[in-house]
mmCIF file with all atom_site columns, C-alpha atoms and ligand atoms in Angstrom:
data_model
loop_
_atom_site.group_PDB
_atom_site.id
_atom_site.type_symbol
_atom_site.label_atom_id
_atom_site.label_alt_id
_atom_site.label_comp_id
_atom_site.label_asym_id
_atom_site.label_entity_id
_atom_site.label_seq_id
_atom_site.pdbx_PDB_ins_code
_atom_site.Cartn_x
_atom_site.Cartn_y
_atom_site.Cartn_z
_atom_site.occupancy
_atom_site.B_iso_or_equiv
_atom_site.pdbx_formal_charge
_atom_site.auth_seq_id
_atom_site.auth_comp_id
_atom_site.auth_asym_id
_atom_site.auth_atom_id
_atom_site.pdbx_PDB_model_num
ATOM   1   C  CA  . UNK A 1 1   ? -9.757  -21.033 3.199  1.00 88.00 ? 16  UNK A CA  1
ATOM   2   C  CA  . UNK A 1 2   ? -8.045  -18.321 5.058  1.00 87.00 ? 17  UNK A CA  1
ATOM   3   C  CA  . UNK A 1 3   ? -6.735  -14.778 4.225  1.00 87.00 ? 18  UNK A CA  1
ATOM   4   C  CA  . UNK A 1 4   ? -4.745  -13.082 6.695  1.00 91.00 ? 19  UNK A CA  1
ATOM   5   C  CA  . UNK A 1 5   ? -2.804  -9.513  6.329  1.00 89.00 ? 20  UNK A CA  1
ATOM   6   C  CA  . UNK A 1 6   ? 0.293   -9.507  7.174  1.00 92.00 ? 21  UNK A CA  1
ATOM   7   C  CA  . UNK A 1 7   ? 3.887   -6.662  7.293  1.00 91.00 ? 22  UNK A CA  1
ATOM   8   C  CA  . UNK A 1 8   ? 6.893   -8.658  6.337  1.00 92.00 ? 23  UNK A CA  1
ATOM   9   C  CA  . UNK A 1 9   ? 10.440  -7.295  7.138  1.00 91.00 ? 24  UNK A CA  1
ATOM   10  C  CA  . UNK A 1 10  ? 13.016  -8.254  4.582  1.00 88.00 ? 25  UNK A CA  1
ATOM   11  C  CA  . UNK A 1 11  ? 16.641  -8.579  5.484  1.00 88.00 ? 26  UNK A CA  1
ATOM   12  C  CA  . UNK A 1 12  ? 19.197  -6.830  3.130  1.00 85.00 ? 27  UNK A CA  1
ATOM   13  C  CA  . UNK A 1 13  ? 20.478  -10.569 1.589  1.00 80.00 ? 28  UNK A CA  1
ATOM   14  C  CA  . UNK A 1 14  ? 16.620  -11.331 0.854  1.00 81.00 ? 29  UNK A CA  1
ATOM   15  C  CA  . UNK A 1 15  ? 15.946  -7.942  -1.214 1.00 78.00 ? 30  UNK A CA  1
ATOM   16  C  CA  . UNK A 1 16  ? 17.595  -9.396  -4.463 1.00 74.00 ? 31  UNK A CA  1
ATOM   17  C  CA  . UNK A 1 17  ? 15.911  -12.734 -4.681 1.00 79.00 ? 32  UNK A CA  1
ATOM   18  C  CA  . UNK A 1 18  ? 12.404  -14.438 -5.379 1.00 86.00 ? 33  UNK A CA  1
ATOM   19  C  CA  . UNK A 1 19  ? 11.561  -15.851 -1.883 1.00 88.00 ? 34  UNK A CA  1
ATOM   20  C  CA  . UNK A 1 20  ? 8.105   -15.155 -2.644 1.00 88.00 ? 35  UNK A CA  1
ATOM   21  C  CA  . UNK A 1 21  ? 7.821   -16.198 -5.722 1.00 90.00 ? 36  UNK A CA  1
ATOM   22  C  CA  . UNK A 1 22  ? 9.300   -19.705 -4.455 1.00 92.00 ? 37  UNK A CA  1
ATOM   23  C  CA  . UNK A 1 23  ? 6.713   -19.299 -1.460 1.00 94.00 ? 38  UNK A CA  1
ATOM   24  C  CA  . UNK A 1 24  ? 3.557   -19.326 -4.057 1.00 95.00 ? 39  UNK A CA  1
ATOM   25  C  CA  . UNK A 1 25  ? 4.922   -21.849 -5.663 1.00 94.00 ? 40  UNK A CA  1
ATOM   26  C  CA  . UNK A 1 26  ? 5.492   -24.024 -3.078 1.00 95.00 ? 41  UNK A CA  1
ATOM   27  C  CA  . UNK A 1 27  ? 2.500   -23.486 -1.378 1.00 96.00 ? 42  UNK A CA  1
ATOM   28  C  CA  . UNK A 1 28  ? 0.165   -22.485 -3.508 1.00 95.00 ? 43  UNK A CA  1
ATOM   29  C  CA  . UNK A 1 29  ? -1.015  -19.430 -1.792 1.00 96.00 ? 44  UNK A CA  1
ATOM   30  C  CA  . UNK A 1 30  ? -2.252  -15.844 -3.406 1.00 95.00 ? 45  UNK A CA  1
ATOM   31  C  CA  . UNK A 1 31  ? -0.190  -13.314 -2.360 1.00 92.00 ? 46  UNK A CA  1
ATOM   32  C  CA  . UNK A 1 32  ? -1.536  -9.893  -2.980 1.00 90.00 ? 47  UNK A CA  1
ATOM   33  C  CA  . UNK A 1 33  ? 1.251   -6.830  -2.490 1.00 89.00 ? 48  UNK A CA  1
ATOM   34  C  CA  . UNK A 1 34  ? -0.879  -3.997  -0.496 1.00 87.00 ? 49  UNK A CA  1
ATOM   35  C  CA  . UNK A 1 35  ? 2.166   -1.544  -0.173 1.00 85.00 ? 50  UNK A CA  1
ATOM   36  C  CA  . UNK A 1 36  ? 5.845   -1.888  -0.327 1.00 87.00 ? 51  UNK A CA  1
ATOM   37  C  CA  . UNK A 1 37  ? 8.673   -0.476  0.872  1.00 86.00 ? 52  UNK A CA  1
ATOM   38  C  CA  . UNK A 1 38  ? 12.001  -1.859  -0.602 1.00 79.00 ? 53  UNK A CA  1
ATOM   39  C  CA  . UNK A 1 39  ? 14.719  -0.694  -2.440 1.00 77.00 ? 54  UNK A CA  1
ATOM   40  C  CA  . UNK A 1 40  ? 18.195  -2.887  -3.831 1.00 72.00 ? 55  UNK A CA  1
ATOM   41  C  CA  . UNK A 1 41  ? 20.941  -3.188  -1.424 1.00 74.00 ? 56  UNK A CA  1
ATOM   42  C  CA  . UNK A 1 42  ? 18.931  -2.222  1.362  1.00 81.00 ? 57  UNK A CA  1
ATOM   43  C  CA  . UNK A 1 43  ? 16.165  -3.615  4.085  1.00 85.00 ? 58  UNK A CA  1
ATOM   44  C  CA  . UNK A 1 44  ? 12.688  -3.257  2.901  1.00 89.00 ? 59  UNK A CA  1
ATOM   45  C  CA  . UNK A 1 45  ? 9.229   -3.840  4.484  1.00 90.00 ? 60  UNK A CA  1
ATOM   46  C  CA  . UNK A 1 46  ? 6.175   -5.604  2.477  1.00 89.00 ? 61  UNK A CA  1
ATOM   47  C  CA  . UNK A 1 47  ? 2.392   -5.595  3.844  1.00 89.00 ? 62  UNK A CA  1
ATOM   48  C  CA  . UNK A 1 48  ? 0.469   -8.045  1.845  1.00 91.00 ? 63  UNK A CA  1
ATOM   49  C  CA  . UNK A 1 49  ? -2.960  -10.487 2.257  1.00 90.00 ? 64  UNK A CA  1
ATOM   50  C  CA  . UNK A 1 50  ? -2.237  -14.043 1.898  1.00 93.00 ? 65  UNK A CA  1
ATOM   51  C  CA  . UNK A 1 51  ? -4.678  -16.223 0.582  1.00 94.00 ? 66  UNK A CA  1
ATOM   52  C  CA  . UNK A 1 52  ? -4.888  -20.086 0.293  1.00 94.00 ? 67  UNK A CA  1
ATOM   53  C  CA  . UNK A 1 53  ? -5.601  -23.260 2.704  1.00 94.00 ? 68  UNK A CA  1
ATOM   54  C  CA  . UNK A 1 54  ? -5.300  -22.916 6.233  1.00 92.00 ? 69  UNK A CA  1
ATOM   55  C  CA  . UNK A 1 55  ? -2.511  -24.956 6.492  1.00 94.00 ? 70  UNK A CA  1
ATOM   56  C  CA  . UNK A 1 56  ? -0.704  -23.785 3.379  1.00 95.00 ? 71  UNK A CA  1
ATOM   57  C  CA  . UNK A 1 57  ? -0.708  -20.158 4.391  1.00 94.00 ? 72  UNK A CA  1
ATOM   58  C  CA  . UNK A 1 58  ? 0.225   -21.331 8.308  1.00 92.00 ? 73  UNK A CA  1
ATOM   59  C  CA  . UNK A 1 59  ? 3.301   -23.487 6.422  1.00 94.00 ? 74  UNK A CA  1
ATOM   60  C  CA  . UNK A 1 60  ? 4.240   -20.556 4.139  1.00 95.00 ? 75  UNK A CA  1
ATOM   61  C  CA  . UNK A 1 61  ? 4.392   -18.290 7.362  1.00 94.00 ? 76  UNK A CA  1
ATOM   62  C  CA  . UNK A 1 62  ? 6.797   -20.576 8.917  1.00 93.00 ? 77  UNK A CA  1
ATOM   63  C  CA  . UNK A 1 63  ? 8.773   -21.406 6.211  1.00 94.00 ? 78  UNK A CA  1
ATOM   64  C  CA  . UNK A 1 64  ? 9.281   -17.111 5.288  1.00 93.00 ? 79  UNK A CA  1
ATOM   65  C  CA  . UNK A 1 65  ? 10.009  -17.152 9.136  1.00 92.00 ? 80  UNK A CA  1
ATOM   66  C  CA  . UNK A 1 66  ? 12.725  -20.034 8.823  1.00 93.00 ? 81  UNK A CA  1
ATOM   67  C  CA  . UNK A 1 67  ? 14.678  -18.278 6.114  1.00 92.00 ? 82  UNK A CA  1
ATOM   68  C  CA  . UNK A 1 68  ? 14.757  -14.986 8.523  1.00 91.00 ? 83  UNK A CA  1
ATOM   69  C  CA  . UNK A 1 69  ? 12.444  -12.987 7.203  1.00 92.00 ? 84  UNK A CA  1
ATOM   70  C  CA  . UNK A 1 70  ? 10.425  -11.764 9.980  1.00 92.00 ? 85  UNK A CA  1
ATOM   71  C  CA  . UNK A 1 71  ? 6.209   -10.931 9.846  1.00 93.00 ? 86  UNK A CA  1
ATOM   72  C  CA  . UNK A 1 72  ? 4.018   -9.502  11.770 1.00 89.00 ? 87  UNK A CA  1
ATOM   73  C  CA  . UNK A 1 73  ? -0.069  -10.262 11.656 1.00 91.00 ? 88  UNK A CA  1
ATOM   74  C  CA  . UNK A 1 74  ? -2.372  -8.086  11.692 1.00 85.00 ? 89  UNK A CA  1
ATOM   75  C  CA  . UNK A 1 75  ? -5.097  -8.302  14.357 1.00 80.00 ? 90  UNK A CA  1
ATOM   76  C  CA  . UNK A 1 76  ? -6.799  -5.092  14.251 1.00 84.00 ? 91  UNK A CA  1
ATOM   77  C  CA  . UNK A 1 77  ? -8.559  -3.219  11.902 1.00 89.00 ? 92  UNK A CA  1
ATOM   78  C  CA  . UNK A 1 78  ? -10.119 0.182   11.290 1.00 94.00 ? 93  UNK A CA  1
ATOM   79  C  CA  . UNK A 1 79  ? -14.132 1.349   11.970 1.00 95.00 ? 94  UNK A CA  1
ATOM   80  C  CA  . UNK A 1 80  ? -15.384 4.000   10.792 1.00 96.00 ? 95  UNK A CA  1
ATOM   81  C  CA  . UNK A 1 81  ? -18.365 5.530   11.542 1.00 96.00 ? 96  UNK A CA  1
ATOM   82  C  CA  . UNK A 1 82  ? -19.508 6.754   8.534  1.00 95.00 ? 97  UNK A CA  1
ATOM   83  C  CA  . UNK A 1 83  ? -22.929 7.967   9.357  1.00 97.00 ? 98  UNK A CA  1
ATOM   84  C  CA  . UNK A 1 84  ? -21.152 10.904  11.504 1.00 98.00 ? 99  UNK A CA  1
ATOM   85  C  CA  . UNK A 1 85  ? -18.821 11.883  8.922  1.00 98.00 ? 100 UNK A CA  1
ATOM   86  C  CA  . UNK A 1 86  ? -19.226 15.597  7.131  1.00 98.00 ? 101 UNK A CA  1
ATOM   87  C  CA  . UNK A 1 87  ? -16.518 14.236  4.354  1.00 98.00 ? 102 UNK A CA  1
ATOM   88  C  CA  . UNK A 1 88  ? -13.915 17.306  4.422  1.00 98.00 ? 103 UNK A CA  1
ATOM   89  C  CA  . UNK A 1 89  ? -11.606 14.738  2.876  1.00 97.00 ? 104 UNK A CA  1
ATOM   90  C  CA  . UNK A 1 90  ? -8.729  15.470  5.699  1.00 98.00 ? 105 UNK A CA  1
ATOM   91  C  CA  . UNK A 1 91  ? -8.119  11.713  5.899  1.00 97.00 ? 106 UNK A CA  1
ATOM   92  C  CA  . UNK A 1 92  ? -7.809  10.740  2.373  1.00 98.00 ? 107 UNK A CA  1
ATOM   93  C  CA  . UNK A 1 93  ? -4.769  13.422  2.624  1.00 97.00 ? 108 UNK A CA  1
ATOM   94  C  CA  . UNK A 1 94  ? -3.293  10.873  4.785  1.00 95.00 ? 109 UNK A CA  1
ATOM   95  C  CA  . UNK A 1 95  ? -4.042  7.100   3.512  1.00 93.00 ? 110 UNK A CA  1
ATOM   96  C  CA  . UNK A 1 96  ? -0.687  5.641   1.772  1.00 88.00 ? 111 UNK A CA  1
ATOM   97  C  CA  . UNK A 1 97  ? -2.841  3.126   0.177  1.00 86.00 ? 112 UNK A CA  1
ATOM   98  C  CA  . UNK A 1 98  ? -5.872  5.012   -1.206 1.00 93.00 ? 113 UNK A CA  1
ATOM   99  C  CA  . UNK A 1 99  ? -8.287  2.753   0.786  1.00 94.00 ? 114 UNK A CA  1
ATOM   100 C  CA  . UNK A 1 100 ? -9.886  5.743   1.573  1.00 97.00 ? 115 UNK A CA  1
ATOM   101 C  CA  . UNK A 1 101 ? -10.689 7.949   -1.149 1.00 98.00 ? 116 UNK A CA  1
ATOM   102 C  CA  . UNK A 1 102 ? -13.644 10.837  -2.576 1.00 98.00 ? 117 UNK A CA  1
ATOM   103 C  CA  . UNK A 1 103 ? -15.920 9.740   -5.052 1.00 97.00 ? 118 UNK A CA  1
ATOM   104 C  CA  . UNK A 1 104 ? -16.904 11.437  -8.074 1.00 96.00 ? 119 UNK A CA  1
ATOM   105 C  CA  . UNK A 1 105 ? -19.908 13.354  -5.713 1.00 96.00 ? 120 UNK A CA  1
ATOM   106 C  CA  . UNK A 1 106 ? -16.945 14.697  -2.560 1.00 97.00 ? 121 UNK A CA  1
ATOM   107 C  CA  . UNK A 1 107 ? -18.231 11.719  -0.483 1.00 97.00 ? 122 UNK A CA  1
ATOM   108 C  CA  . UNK A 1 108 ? -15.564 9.204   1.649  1.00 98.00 ? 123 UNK A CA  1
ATOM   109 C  CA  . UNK A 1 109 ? -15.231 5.606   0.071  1.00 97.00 ? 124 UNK A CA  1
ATOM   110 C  CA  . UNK A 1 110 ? -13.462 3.427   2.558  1.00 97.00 ? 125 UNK A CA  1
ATOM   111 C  CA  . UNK A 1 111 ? -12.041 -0.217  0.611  1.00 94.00 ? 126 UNK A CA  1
ATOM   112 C  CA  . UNK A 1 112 ? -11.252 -2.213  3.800  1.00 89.00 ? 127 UNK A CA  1
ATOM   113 C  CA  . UNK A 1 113 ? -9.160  -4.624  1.475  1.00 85.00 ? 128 UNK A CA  1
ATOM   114 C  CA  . UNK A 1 114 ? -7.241  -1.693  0.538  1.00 87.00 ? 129 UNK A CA  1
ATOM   115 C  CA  . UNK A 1 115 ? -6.499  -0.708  4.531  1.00 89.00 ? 130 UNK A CA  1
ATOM   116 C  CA  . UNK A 1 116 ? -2.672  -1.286  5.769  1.00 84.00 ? 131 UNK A CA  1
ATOM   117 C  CA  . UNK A 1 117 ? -4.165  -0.517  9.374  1.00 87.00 ? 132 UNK A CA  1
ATOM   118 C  CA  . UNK A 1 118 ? -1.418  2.109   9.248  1.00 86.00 ? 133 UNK A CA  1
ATOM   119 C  CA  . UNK A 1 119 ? -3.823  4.223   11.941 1.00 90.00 ? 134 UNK A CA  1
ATOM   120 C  CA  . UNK A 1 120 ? -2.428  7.889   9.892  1.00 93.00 ? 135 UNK A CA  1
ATOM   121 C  CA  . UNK A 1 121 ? -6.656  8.435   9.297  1.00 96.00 ? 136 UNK A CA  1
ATOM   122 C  CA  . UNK A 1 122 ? -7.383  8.143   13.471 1.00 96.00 ? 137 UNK A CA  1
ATOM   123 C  CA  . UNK A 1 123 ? -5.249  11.527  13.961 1.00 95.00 ? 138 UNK A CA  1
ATOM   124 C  CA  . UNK A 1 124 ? -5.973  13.182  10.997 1.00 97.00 ? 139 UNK A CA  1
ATOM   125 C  CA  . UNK A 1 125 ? -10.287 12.763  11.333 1.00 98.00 ? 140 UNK A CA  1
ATOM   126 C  CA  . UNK A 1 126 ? -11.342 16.277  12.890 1.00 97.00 ? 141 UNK A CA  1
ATOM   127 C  CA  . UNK A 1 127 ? -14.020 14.598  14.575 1.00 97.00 ? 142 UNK A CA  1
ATOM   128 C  CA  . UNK A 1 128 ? -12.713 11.061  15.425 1.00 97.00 ? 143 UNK A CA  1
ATOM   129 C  CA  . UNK A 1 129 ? -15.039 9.274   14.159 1.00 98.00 ? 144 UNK A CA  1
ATOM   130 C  CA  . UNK A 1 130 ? -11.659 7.038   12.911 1.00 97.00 ? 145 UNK A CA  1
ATOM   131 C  CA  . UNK A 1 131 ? -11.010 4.246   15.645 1.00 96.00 ? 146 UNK A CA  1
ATOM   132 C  CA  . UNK A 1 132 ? -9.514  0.322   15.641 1.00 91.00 ? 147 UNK A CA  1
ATOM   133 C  CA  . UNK A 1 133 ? -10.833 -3.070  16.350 1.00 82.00 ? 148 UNK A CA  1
ATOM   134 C  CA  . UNK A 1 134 ? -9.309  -6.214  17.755 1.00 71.00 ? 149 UNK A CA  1
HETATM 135 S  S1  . SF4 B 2 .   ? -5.350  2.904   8.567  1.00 56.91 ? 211 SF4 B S1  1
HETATM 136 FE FE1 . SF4 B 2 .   ? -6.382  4.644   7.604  1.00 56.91 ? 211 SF4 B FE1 1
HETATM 137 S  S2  . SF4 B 2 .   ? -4.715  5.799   6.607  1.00 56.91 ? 211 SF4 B S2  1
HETATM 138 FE FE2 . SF4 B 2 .   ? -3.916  3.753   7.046  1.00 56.91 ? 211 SF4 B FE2 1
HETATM 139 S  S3  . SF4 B 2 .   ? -4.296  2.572   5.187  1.00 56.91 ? 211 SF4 B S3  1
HETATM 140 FE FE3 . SF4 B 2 .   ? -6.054  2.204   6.531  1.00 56.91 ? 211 SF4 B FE3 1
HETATM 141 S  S4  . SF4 B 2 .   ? -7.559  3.729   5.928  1.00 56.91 ? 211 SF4 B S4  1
HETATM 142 FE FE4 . SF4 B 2 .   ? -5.592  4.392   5.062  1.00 56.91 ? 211 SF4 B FE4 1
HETATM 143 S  S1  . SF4 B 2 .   ? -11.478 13.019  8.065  1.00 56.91 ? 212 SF4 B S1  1
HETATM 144 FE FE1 . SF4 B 2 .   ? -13.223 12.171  9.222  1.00 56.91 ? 212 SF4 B FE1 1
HETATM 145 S  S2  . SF4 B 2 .   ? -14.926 13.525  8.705  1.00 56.91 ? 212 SF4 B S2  1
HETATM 146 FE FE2 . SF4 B 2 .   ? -13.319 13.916  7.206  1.00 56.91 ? 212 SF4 B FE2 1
HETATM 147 S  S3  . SF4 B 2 .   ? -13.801 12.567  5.438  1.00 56.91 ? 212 SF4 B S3  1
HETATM 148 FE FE3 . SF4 B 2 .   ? -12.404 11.429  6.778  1.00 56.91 ? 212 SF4 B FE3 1
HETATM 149 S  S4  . SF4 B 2 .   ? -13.732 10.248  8.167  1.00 56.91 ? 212 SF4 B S4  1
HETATM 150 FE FE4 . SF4 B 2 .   ? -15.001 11.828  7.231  1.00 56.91 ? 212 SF4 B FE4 1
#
């Protein structure tokens, strides 16, 4: 099995139709929407995880790529080092995804499969304790 995380750009003509529904289908791959960014009649931008075989999610890639719908994988992702942090909350301001969030006691929960790898949580930490990883 593989999972990757991927951004997918959508071309205007692509906005109005079920290419991904077709691509699950087809492939048989899970394809779970992490944040989106599209609106009718107009481009729009997707980051999801796909899920399935390694060679059905590597086929489902190139296929979304044939039909000009351009992606970009993600190869990094974010550490943090959460023994150093005083949670003030400052990045949980920032997340568009809630991957980081307070608990119920004021203390930082970071869900990694939430994470968009957007980086808006490196600037906003007061002590940088907020960094990537290849
Ligand atoms: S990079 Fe930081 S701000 Fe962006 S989604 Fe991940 S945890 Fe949230
Ligand atoms: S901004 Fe930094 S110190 Fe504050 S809660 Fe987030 S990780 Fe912790």
């Amino acid at each position: 099995m593989k999972k990757v995380k991927v951004k997918l750009h959508f071309p205007r003509k692509w906005i109005s139709k079920p290419l991904m529904s077709e691509v699950i289908s087809r492939y048989g791959i899970v394809f779970n929407i992490l944040h989106a960014d599209i609106s009718y009649d107009s481009e729009g931008t997707l980051i999801a995880e796909i899920t399935g075989e390694d060679e059905a999610v590597t086929d489902s890639l190139t296929y979304i790529d044939s039909v000009g719908v351009k992606y970009k994988l993600y190869n990094k992702s974010i550490i943090l080092r959460e023994d150093e942090c005083i949670h003030c909350g400052a990045c949980t301001a920032v997340c568009p995804s809630e991957a980081l969030t307070m608990d119920k006691d004021n203390k930082l929960h970071f869900d990694k499969e939430k994470c968009l790898v957007c980086e808006l949580c490196i600037k906003a930490c007061p002590l940088r304790i907020i960094s990537t990883e290849f």
